[in-house]
């Protein structure tokens, strides 16, 4: 009996299995930190991990970093710089990588996985693989059928077949959804063929038949055009092409998704973004390509010429800056590099670029005032910008129109010329931010959807208020739970 009750030390356990569990990819950086704080075992055992690591958990975090696609694509110098930026801590490095990845897709909250996207006058939300929408349903953008003109609360969208949606995109008058299997559904105004098929308005999500058998991982919606990123790193586009925003080397509209052959010849694409009439794509080696309308210097080449085919932004290449994410605003662009630094360019009106002035920047400029913070998401909108940093704080700058910048102490039409932290959100840990024309929405670590700004068309999911200067929680209408029905 005494032998049976004998305590087992870590040295008696199969270390390789413990490490395999820790580095399986099922744990986030926050999970690893909690595990380390609540169990001294993982810190005190010697001989179970290389001496250069602080603990077994730190070693597991390093192993997870080594399998992260973003980290794998980075050069040795960029990896070292990121590690140093994170204070030589592998758990913080992993948190940065995971936070950047989640900013494009779904974030893990205590209430489940979620993603939120704001369109021009509406909002889309993924909550536990169910998709909800609220706001104005112009041309069927909410996906609830032709009879629905407006939703004053988040209402679940029905799909023609069971579909687990993992990523959404909301633009002016159309929306797109990517499922776990890689299929893409679209709805809204299709007069320019931006929904990937012929026909006028589509009032309920329909499958993009042309991409059957071509699984996608990301879709973004511009003004009357759409970009699709496949799991193999190829980009397809469809819709209006008057400025060359489809990237095919011409200005011919395309009714069905067509692969951008010029990008396929360069490298594998890992991230895409769409402005009103221009497009952006990032390769796995951190190169940023832009094409389409050159108005407001949004392409980042120092000139306002249209680009009919993808062209690399040379200022980043010359400085060996590895870009990992980019956000396309109406008149400006904001990019995030592998060190968590932020770069902006385009029209500087109202301080949207964050450099303390309203001067246009013809090429990317480092945002020096945020160099001390590790940014994990960037978000550009109509004359405003948001930057989410690794501790969950949000910075905003630009135009405060309709209160959509999140500063209740300021007027509804003022300017913030430099990044300023949103004090009203200090009680929350923000995981994701998205901004529309005059409203902004966020997701917290507790699984709350928050919003502020204009609510005249119920884009903040409330019926009785016209606008919100303070961050206000948006609730789900779970009275309708069906996940699929006829196409309508």
Short mmCIF file of C-alpha atoms in Angstrom, two decimals:
data_model
loop_
_atom_site.label_atom_id
_atom_site.label_comp_id
_atom_site.label_asym_id
_atom_site.label_seq_id
_atom_site.Cartn_x
_atom_site.Cartn_y
_atom_site.Cartn_z
CA UNK A 1 0.00 0.00 0.00
CA UNK A 2 2.86 2.34 0.86
CA UNK A 3 4.39 1.83 -2.58
CA UNK A 4 1.03 2.54 -4.22
CA UNK A 5 0.71 5.87 -2.40
CA UNK A 6 4.24 6.94 -3.28
CA UNK A 7 4.19 10.38 -4.93
CA UNK A 8 5.32 10.63 -8.53
CA UNK A 9 7.79 13.30 -9.54
CA UNK A 10 8.03 14.96 -12.92
CA UNK A 11 11.19 12.96 -13.54
CA UNK A 12 9.07 9.81 -13.49
CA UNK A 13 6.65 11.08 -16.14
CA UNK A 14 7.09 10.71 -19.93
CA UNK A 15 8.45 14.19 -20.63
CA UNK A 16 8.04 13.88 -24.37
CA UNK A 17 4.30 13.34 -23.92
CA UNK A 18 3.99 16.32 -21.58
CA UNK A 19 5.80 18.53 -24.05
CA UNK A 20 3.68 17.16 -26.91
CA UNK A 21 0.52 18.13 -25.02
CA UNK A 22 1.82 21.61 -24.20
CA UNK A 23 2.92 22.19 -27.78
CA UNK A 24 -0.08 20.54 -29.45
CA UNK A 25 -1.51 23.87 -30.59
CA UNK A 26 -4.64 23.53 -28.47
CA UNK A 27 -3.31 25.97 -25.86
CA UNK A 28 -3.03 29.72 -26.32
CA UNK A 29 -0.23 31.85 -24.95
CA UNK A 30 -2.57 32.91 -22.13
CA UNK A 31 -3.27 29.25 -21.31
CA UNK A 32 0.45 28.57 -21.03
CA UNK A 33 0.94 31.54 -18.73
CA UNK A 34 -1.90 30.38 -16.46
CA UNK A 35 -0.48 26.87 -16.42
CA UNK A 36 2.93 28.13 -15.43
CA UNK A 37 1.56 30.41 -12.71
CA UNK A 38 -0.59 27.70 -11.15
CA UNK A 39 1.97 24.89 -11.28
CA UNK A 40 5.50 25.31 -10.01
CA UNK A 41 6.28 21.90 -11.45
CA UNK A 42 6.70 23.32 -14.94
CA UNK A 43 9.21 25.88 -13.68
CA UNK A 44 11.30 23.89 -11.23
CA UNK A 45 12.10 20.72 -13.14
CA UNK A 46 15.63 20.63 -14.44
CA UNK A 47 16.89 18.55 -17.30
CA UNK A 48 13.48 18.48 -18.97
CA UNK A 49 14.22 21.35 -21.35
CA UNK A 50 17.28 23.18 -22.73
CA UNK A 51 18.89 25.50 -20.18
CA UNK A 52 18.43 28.61 -22.35
CA UNK A 53 14.66 28.41 -21.73
CA UNK A 54 13.07 29.73 -18.53
CA UNK A 55 10.75 26.78 -18.06
CA UNK A 56 9.16 23.81 -19.75
CA UNK A 57 6.21 26.04 -20.65
CA UNK A 58 8.57 28.58 -22.20
CA UNK A 59 10.12 25.79 -24.25
CA UNK A 60 6.65 24.68 -25.34
CA UNK A 61 5.85 28.25 -26.39
CA UNK A 62 9.03 28.28 -28.47
CA UNK A 63 7.99 25.03 -30.13
CA UNK A 64 4.57 26.54 -30.94
CA UNK A 65 6.23 29.62 -32.43
CA UNK A 66 8.29 27.35 -34.66
CA UNK A 67 5.11 25.87 -36.13
CA UNK A 68 3.33 29.22 -36.59
CA UNK A 69 3.07 30.01 -40.35
CA UNK A 70 3.85 33.68 -39.80
CA UNK A 71 6.96 32.90 -37.75
CA UNK A 72 8.09 30.21 -40.19
CA UNK A 73 8.01 32.70 -43.08
CA UNK A 74 10.09 35.29 -41.22
CA UNK A 75 13.83 35.57 -41.79
CA UNK A 76 16.23 34.93 -38.90
CA UNK A 77 16.81 38.63 -38.38
CA UNK A 78 13.08 39.36 -38.19
CA UNK A 79 12.60 36.50 -35.72
CA UNK A 80 15.37 37.80 -33.47
CA UNK A 81 13.96 41.33 -33.61
CA UNK A 82 10.48 40.13 -32.65
CA UNK A 83 11.86 38.01 -29.78
CA UNK A 84 13.77 41.01 -28.45
CA UNK A 85 10.68 43.23 -28.82
CA UNK A 86 8.84 40.73 -26.63
CA UNK A 87 11.48 41.02 -23.91
CA UNK A 88 13.11 37.71 -24.69
CA UNK A 89 9.93 35.90 -23.64
CA UNK A 90 8.62 33.12 -25.85
CA UNK A 91 5.14 33.22 -24.34
CA UNK A 92 4.82 36.91 -25.25
CA UNK A 93 6.17 36.16 -28.72
CA UNK A 94 3.56 33.44 -29.13
CA UNK A 95 0.83 35.77 -27.87
CA UNK A 96 1.79 38.32 -30.53
CA UNK A 97 1.71 35.73 -33.32
CA UNK A 98 -1.61 34.28 -32.21
CA UNK A 99 -3.21 37.70 -31.70
CA UNK A 100 -2.22 38.87 -35.18
CA UNK A 101 -3.60 35.67 -36.70
CA UNK A 102 -6.88 35.99 -34.83
CA UNK A 103 -7.35 39.63 -35.85
CA UNK A 104 -8.18 38.44 -39.38
CA UNK A 105 -10.32 35.50 -38.37
CA UNK A 106 -12.02 34.50 -35.12
CA UNK A 107 -10.81 35.37 -31.63
CA UNK A 108 -11.04 32.96 -28.72
CA UNK A 109 -13.09 34.50 -25.90
CA UNK A 110 -14.29 33.01 -22.62
CA UNK A 111 -17.71 32.66 -24.29
CA UNK A 112 -16.41 30.91 -27.42
CA UNK A 113 -14.97 31.90 -30.77
CA UNK A 114 -16.17 35.17 -32.30
CA UNK A 115 -15.52 37.60 -35.14
CA UNK A 116 -17.09 41.00 -35.76
CA UNK A 117 -17.10 43.10 -38.95
CA UNK A 118 -18.69 46.47 -39.62
CA UNK A 119 -20.02 47.39 -43.04
CA UNK A 120 -21.14 50.81 -44.17
CA UNK A 121 -24.47 50.80 -42.32
CA UNK A 122 -24.53 47.29 -40.88
CA UNK A 123 -22.60 44.82 -38.73
CA UNK A 124 -21.86 41.09 -39.03
CA UNK A 125 -20.97 38.81 -36.13
CA UNK A 126 -19.84 35.19 -35.85
CA UNK A 127 -20.71 33.65 -32.51
CA UNK A 128 -19.92 29.96 -32.03
CA UNK A 129 -20.10 29.42 -35.81
CA UNK A 130 -23.53 31.04 -36.04
CA UNK A 131 -23.65 34.24 -38.10
CA UNK A 132 -25.70 37.28 -37.11
CA UNK A 133 -26.37 40.66 -38.70
CA UNK A 134 -27.99 43.96 -37.81
CA UNK A 135 -28.48 47.39 -39.37
CA UNK A 136 -29.66 48.44 -42.81
CA UNK A 137 -30.44 45.64 -45.25
CA UNK A 138 -29.97 47.66 -48.44
CA UNK A 139 -29.95 45.26 -51.41
CA UNK A 140 -30.03 42.24 -49.12
CA UNK A 141 -26.66 42.78 -47.44
CA UNK A 142 -27.96 41.38 -44.11
CA UNK A 143 -28.86 38.07 -45.75
CA UNK A 144 -32.38 37.79 -44.31
CA UNK A 145 -34.44 37.92 -47.50
CA UNK A 146 -36.05 40.61 -49.63
CA UNK A 147 -38.75 41.35 -47.07
CA UNK A 148 -36.20 42.55 -44.48
CA UNK A 149 -35.27 46.22 -44.72
CA UNK A 150 -33.60 46.63 -41.34
CA UNK A 151 -32.68 44.59 -38.26
CA UNK A 152 -32.64 46.49 -34.97
CA UNK A 153 -30.90 43.61 -33.17
CA UNK A 154 -28.44 40.91 -34.16
CA UNK A 155 -30.46 38.23 -35.94
CA UNK A 156 -29.08 34.89 -37.10
CA UNK A 157 -28.56 34.45 -40.83
CA UNK A 158 -29.92 31.31 -42.47
CA UNK A 159 -27.87 29.49 -45.10
CA UNK A 160 -29.21 27.24 -47.89
CA UNK A 161 -27.41 24.28 -46.30
CA UNK A 162 -25.71 23.62 -42.95
CA UNK A 163 -22.62 25.82 -42.90
CA UNK A 164 -20.07 26.56 -40.18
CA UNK A 165 -18.82 30.05 -40.98
CA UNK A 166 -15.31 30.96 -39.83
CA UNK A 167 -14.72 34.34 -41.50
CA UNK A 168 -16.90 37.19 -42.75
CA UNK A 169 -16.41 40.43 -44.66
CA UNK A 170 -18.76 43.41 -44.76
CA UNK A 171 -18.53 46.21 -47.30
CA UNK A 172 -20.89 48.88 -48.57
CA UNK A 173 -23.66 46.82 -50.17
CA UNK A 174 -22.53 43.20 -50.20
CA UNK A 175 -21.19 40.61 -47.78
CA UNK A 176 -19.18 37.39 -47.99
CA UNK A 177 -18.78 34.34 -45.73
CA UNK A 178 -16.12 31.60 -45.62
CA UNK A 179 -17.07 28.23 -44.14
CA UNK A 180 -14.94 25.70 -42.32
CA UNK A 181 -14.84 23.59 -45.47
CA UNK A 182 -13.53 26.52 -47.51
CA UNK A 183 -16.74 27.32 -49.39
CA UNK A 184 -17.70 30.96 -49.93
CA UNK A 185 -21.21 32.40 -49.75
CA UNK A 186 -22.17 35.94 -50.77
CA UNK A 187 -25.23 38.20 -50.64
CA UNK A 188 -26.19 41.81 -51.37
CA UNK A 189 -26.03 44.10 -54.38
CA UNK A 190 -24.72 42.09 -57.33
CA UNK A 191 -25.26 44.65 -60.10
CA UNK A 192 -21.49 44.70 -60.65
CA UNK A 193 -21.13 40.88 -60.30
CA UNK A 194 -19.19 41.33 -57.05
CA UNK A 195 -21.02 38.33 -55.53
CA UNK A 196 -19.27 36.02 -57.97
CA UNK A 197 -22.27 35.18 -60.16
CA UNK A 198 -24.67 36.82 -62.58
CA UNK A 199 -27.92 38.40 -61.45
CA UNK A 200 -29.03 41.42 -59.47
CA UNK A 201 -29.50 41.61 -55.71
CA UNK A 202 -29.00 38.39 -53.73
CA UNK A 203 -31.09 38.57 -50.56
CA UNK A 204 -29.85 35.39 -48.86
CA UNK A 205 -26.36 33.87 -48.83
CA UNK A 206 -25.64 31.83 -51.95
CA UNK A 207 -22.70 29.60 -52.71
CA UNK A 208 -20.10 30.95 -55.15
CA UNK A 209 -20.35 28.04 -57.55
CA UNK A 210 -17.30 29.07 -59.57
CA UNK A 211 -15.05 28.31 -56.56
CA UNK A 212 -16.38 24.82 -55.93
CA UNK A 213 -13.42 22.56 -55.22
CA UNK A 214 -11.18 25.57 -54.51
CA UNK A 215 -11.21 25.94 -50.70
CA UNK A 216 -10.72 29.50 -49.47
CA UNK A 217 -9.41 30.83 -46.16
CA UNK A 218 -10.19 34.56 -46.45
CA UNK A 219 -12.55 36.78 -48.42
CA UNK A 220 -12.66 40.61 -48.48
CA UNK A 221 -15.27 42.91 -50.00
CA UNK A 222 -14.44 46.22 -51.64
CA UNK A 223 -16.84 48.66 -53.26
CA UNK A 224 -18.50 46.51 -55.94
CA UNK A 225 -15.69 43.94 -56.11
CA UNK A 226 -14.50 40.96 -54.08
CA UNK A 227 -11.18 39.23 -53.40
CA UNK A 228 -10.86 35.55 -52.46
CA UNK A 229 -7.72 34.02 -50.88
CA UNK A 230 -7.42 30.24 -51.25
CA UNK A 231 -5.77 27.86 -48.83
CA UNK A 232 -3.03 27.36 -51.41
CA UNK A 233 -2.14 31.05 -51.39
CA UNK A 234 -3.81 32.07 -54.67
CA UNK A 235 -6.00 35.15 -55.09
CA UNK A 236 -9.20 35.33 -57.16
CA UNK A 237 -11.16 38.50 -57.87
CA UNK A 238 -14.49 39.45 -59.44
CA UNK A 239 -16.70 42.50 -59.92
CA UNK A 240 -16.09 45.98 -61.21
CA UNK A 241 -12.59 46.76 -62.52
CA UNK A 242 -12.62 50.38 -63.65
CA UNK A 243 -9.34 51.16 -61.86
CA UNK A 244 -7.60 47.80 -62.28
CA UNK A 245 -8.48 46.70 -58.74
CA UNK A 246 -9.00 43.11 -59.89
CA UNK A 247 -5.29 42.86 -60.70
CA UNK A 248 -5.48 41.22 -64.12
CA UNK A 249 -3.62 43.92 -66.05
CA UNK A 250 -6.74 45.41 -67.64
CA UNK A 251 -9.92 47.31 -66.73
CA UNK A 252 -12.49 44.73 -67.83
CA UNK A 253 -15.18 43.80 -65.32
CA UNK A 254 -15.22 40.13 -64.30
CA UNK A 255 -18.53 38.41 -63.46
CA UNK A 256 -16.94 35.24 -62.09
CA UNK A 257 -13.92 34.83 -59.78
CA UNK A 258 -10.72 34.78 -61.80
CA UNK A 259 -7.25 33.93 -60.53
CA UNK A 260 -4.64 36.71 -60.49
CA UNK A 261 -1.94 34.93 -62.45
CA UNK A 262 0.56 37.74 -61.90
CA UNK A 263 0.49 37.12 -58.13
CA UNK A 264 0.75 33.37 -58.52
CA UNK A 265 4.05 33.84 -60.30
CA UNK A 266 5.48 35.85 -57.38
CA UNK A 267 4.86 33.93 -54.14
CA UNK A 268 2.18 32.45 -51.92
CA UNK A 269 -0.27 35.05 -50.60
CA UNK A 270 -1.12 34.97 -46.88
CA UNK A 271 -3.35 38.03 -46.40
CA UNK A 272 -5.52 40.33 -48.52
CA UNK A 273 -7.37 43.63 -48.03
CA UNK A 274 -9.70 45.70 -50.19
CA UNK A 275 -10.33 49.45 -50.23
CA UNK A 276 -13.14 51.14 -52.16
CA UNK A 277 -11.31 50.76 -55.49
CA UNK A 278 -7.87 49.37 -54.69
CA UNK A 279 -6.47 46.07 -53.46
CA UNK A 280 -3.64 44.87 -51.23
CA UNK A 281 -1.97 41.47 -50.90
CA UNK A 282 0.84 40.23 -48.64
CA UNK A 283 3.12 37.36 -49.61
CA UNK A 284 4.53 34.80 -47.19
CA UNK A 285 7.91 36.58 -47.26
CA UNK A 286 6.32 39.80 -45.99
CA UNK A 287 6.16 41.70 -49.30
CA UNK A 288 3.16 43.99 -49.76
CA UNK A 289 1.62 44.30 -53.24
CA UNK A 290 -0.93 46.94 -54.22
CA UNK A 291 -3.04 47.57 -57.32
CA UNK A 292 -6.07 49.53 -58.48
CA UNK A 293 -6.82 53.20 -57.90
CA UNK A 294 -3.83 55.34 -56.98
CA UNK A 295 -6.00 58.19 -55.67
CA UNK A 296 -4.85 59.61 -52.30
CA UNK A 297 -1.54 57.71 -52.63
CA UNK A 298 -3.18 54.60 -51.14
CA UNK A 299 -1.01 52.27 -53.23
CA UNK A 300 2.09 53.47 -51.40
CA UNK A 301 4.28 54.04 -54.47
CA UNK A 302 4.70 57.80 -54.07
CA UNK A 303 2.38 58.65 -56.96
CA UNK A 304 -1.32 58.62 -57.77
CA UNK A 305 -1.21 56.51 -60.93
CA UNK A 306 -3.54 53.53 -61.21
CA UNK A 307 -1.86 50.13 -61.19
CA UNK A 308 -3.56 47.52 -63.37
CA UNK A 309 -1.46 44.70 -61.98
CA UNK A 310 0.14 43.94 -58.60
CA UNK A 311 3.19 46.07 -57.78
CA UNK A 312 5.43 45.63 -54.72
CA UNK A 313 5.66 48.53 -52.27
CA UNK A 314 9.40 49.17 -52.54
CA UNK A 315 9.90 51.26 -49.39
CA UNK A 316 9.25 48.18 -47.25
CA UNK A 317 11.50 45.96 -49.36
CA UNK A 318 14.38 48.43 -49.23
CA UNK A 319 14.23 48.51 -45.44
CA UNK A 320 13.74 44.73 -45.10
CA UNK A 321 10.44 45.30 -43.30
CA UNK A 322 8.29 42.18 -43.12
CA UNK A 323 4.59 43.13 -43.33
CA UNK A 324 2.13 40.74 -41.70
CA UNK A 325 -1.21 42.57 -41.88
CA UNK A 326 -2.71 45.57 -43.69
CA UNK A 327 -6.02 47.44 -43.48
CA UNK A 328 -7.46 49.46 -46.36
CA UNK A 329 -9.43 52.58 -45.45
CA UNK A 330 -11.50 54.81 -47.68
CA UNK A 331 -8.59 57.21 -48.24
CA UNK A 332 -5.61 55.80 -46.34
CA UNK A 333 -3.84 52.56 -45.43
CA UNK A 334 -2.35 51.23 -42.20
CA UNK A 335 0.05 48.27 -42.04
CA UNK A 336 1.49 46.11 -39.26
CA UNK A 337 4.98 44.64 -39.48
CA UNK A 338 6.49 41.55 -37.85
CA UNK A 339 7.89 43.64 -34.98
CA UNK A 340 4.51 45.03 -34.01
CA UNK A 341 5.28 48.45 -35.50
CA UNK A 342 2.61 50.44 -37.35
CA UNK A 343 3.00 52.22 -40.70
CA UNK A 344 0.49 54.58 -42.35
CA UNK A 345 0.15 56.37 -45.69
CA UNK A 346 -2.42 58.05 -47.91
CA UNK A 347 -4.65 61.04 -47.20
CA UNK A 348 -3.86 62.69 -43.87
CA UNK A 349 -7.13 64.60 -43.52
CA UNK A 350 -8.32 64.89 -39.89
CA UNK A 351 -5.15 63.18 -38.63
CA UNK A 352 -6.11 59.74 -39.90
CA UNK A 353 -2.41 58.86 -40.36
CA UNK A 354 -1.54 59.66 -36.74
CA UNK A 355 1.59 61.74 -37.35
CA UNK A 356 0.35 64.88 -35.61
CA UNK A 357 -0.65 66.69 -38.80
CA UNK A 358 -3.02 66.43 -41.75
CA UNK A 359 -0.34 66.08 -44.41
CA UNK A 360 -0.71 63.34 -47.01
CA UNK A 361 1.99 60.65 -46.92
CA UNK A 362 2.83 59.38 -50.40
CA UNK A 363 4.75 56.34 -49.11
CA UNK A 364 4.56 54.32 -45.88
CA UNK A 365 5.72 56.16 -42.75
CA UNK A 366 6.50 54.56 -39.39
CA UNK A 367 4.16 55.72 -36.63
CA UNK A 368 6.82 56.75 -34.09
CA UNK A 369 4.40 57.60 -31.29
CA UNK A 370 3.42 53.91 -30.99
CA UNK A 371 6.94 52.44 -31.19
CA UNK A 372 6.89 51.60 -27.49
CA UNK A 373 3.71 49.50 -27.87
CA UNK A 374 3.43 46.08 -29.48
CA UNK A 375 0.55 46.35 -31.96
CA UNK A 376 -1.39 43.20 -32.89
CA UNK A 377 -4.16 44.61 -35.12
CA UNK A 378 -4.60 47.69 -37.31
CA UNK A 379 -7.94 48.95 -38.61
CA UNK A 380 -8.52 51.80 -41.07
CA UNK A 381 -11.90 53.34 -41.83
CA UNK A 382 -13.38 56.60 -43.04
CA UNK A 383 -10.80 59.22 -41.94
CA UNK A 384 -10.01 57.27 -38.77
CA UNK A 385 -7.68 54.54 -37.56
CA UNK A 386 -7.58 52.10 -34.66
CA UNK A 387 -4.59 50.17 -33.34
CA UNK A 388 -5.03 47.25 -30.93
CA UNK A 389 -1.99 46.47 -28.76
CA UNK A 390 -0.99 43.24 -27.05
CA UNK A 391 -2.39 44.08 -23.61
CA UNK A 392 -5.90 44.63 -25.01
CA UNK A 393 -5.80 48.44 -25.09
CA UNK A 394 -7.06 50.32 -28.16
CA UNK A 395 -5.64 53.53 -29.63
CA UNK A 396 -7.63 55.74 -31.99
CA UNK A 397 -6.87 58.78 -34.14
CA UNK A 398 -8.51 60.76 -36.92
CA UNK A 399 -12.03 62.12 -37.26
CA UNK A 400 -14.43 61.82 -34.33
CA UNK A 401 -17.51 62.05 -36.57
CA UNK A 402 -20.73 60.72 -34.95
CA UNK A 403 -18.66 59.57 -31.97
CA UNK A 404 -17.25 56.66 -33.96
CA UNK A 405 -13.68 57.24 -32.73
CA UNK A 406 -14.66 56.41 -29.16
CA UNK A 407 -13.82 59.57 -27.23
CA UNK A 408 -16.98 60.67 -25.36
CA UNK A 409 -15.22 63.78 -24.00
CA UNK A 410 -14.82 65.18 -27.52
CA UNK A 411 -17.32 66.69 -29.94
CA UNK A 412 -18.91 64.59 -32.65
CA UNK A 413 -16.85 66.26 -35.37
CA UNK A 414 -13.34 66.97 -34.11
CA UNK A 415 -9.83 65.70 -34.91
CA UNK A 416 -7.35 63.54 -33.02
CA UNK A 417 -4.00 64.02 -34.75
CA UNK A 418 -1.96 61.49 -32.74
CA UNK A 419 -2.75 58.05 -31.30
CA UNK A 420 -4.73 58.33 -28.07
CA UNK A 421 -5.79 55.41 -25.89
CA UNK A 422 -9.54 54.85 -25.54
CA UNK A 423 -9.92 55.30 -21.78
CA UNK A 424 -13.56 54.28 -21.98
CA UNK A 425 -12.42 50.72 -22.82
CA UNK A 426 -9.87 50.32 -19.99
CA UNK A 427 -12.18 48.00 -18.06
CA UNK A 428 -12.21 45.62 -21.02
CA UNK A 429 -9.54 43.49 -22.68
CA UNK A 430 -10.24 44.01 -26.38
CA UNK A 431 -9.43 41.20 -28.81
CA UNK A 432 -10.74 42.60 -32.11
CA UNK A 433 -11.90 45.91 -33.55
CA UNK A 434 -13.73 46.85 -36.78
CA UNK A 435 -14.97 50.22 -37.98
CA UNK A 436 -17.57 51.17 -40.57
CA UNK A 437 -18.53 54.52 -42.03
CA UNK A 438 -19.75 56.12 -38.80
CA UNK A 439 -19.74 53.30 -36.25
CA UNK A 440 -17.19 51.03 -34.58
CA UNK A 441 -17.58 47.57 -33.02
CA UNK A 442 -15.31 45.44 -30.82
CA UNK A 443 -15.03 42.01 -29.19
CA UNK A 444 -13.83 41.62 -25.59
CA UNK A 445 -12.03 38.69 -23.98
CA UNK A 446 -15.25 37.96 -22.07
CA UNK A 447 -17.16 37.46 -25.31
CA UNK A 448 -19.00 40.78 -25.33
CA UNK A 449 -19.77 42.67 -28.54
CA UNK A 450 -19.42 46.41 -27.94
CA UNK A 451 -20.20 49.34 -30.23
CA UNK A 452 -20.15 53.12 -30.39
CA UNK A 453 -20.92 55.81 -32.94
CA UNK A 454 -23.90 56.24 -35.24
CA UNK A 455 -26.91 53.98 -34.74
CA UNK A 456 -29.46 55.72 -36.97
CA UNK A 457 -29.87 52.55 -39.04
CA UNK A 458 -29.53 50.18 -36.05
CA UNK A 459 -26.01 49.17 -37.06
CA UNK A 460 -25.16 48.98 -33.34
CA UNK A 461 -28.01 46.57 -32.72
CA UNK A 462 -30.25 48.88 -30.68
CA UNK A 463 -33.72 50.15 -31.53
CA UNK A 464 -34.24 53.04 -29.13
CA UNK A 465 -31.02 55.08 -29.41
CA UNK A 466 -29.73 57.09 -32.35
CA UNK A 467 -26.06 57.06 -31.38
CA UNK A 468 -23.65 55.87 -28.69
CA UNK A 469 -20.77 57.98 -27.42
CA UNK A 470 -19.89 55.35 -24.82
CA UNK A 471 -19.09 51.73 -25.68
CA UNK A 472 -22.43 49.90 -25.43
CA UNK A 473 -22.97 46.15 -25.39
CA UNK A 474 -24.77 44.64 -28.37
CA UNK A 475 -26.93 41.62 -27.57
CA UNK A 476 -27.92 38.68 -29.76
CA UNK A 477 -31.49 37.87 -30.73
CA UNK A 478 -31.51 34.11 -30.22
CA UNK A 479 -35.23 33.68 -30.79
CA UNK A 480 -34.45 32.56 -34.36
CA UNK A 481 -31.98 29.67 -34.29
CA UNK A 482 -32.43 27.97 -37.65
CA UNK A 483 -29.17 27.63 -39.54
CA UNK A 484 -30.44 26.88 -43.02
CA UNK A 485 -33.48 27.32 -45.21
CA UNK A 486 -34.39 28.14 -48.82
CA UNK A 487 -32.34 30.61 -50.78
CA UNK A 488 -35.12 33.20 -51.05
#
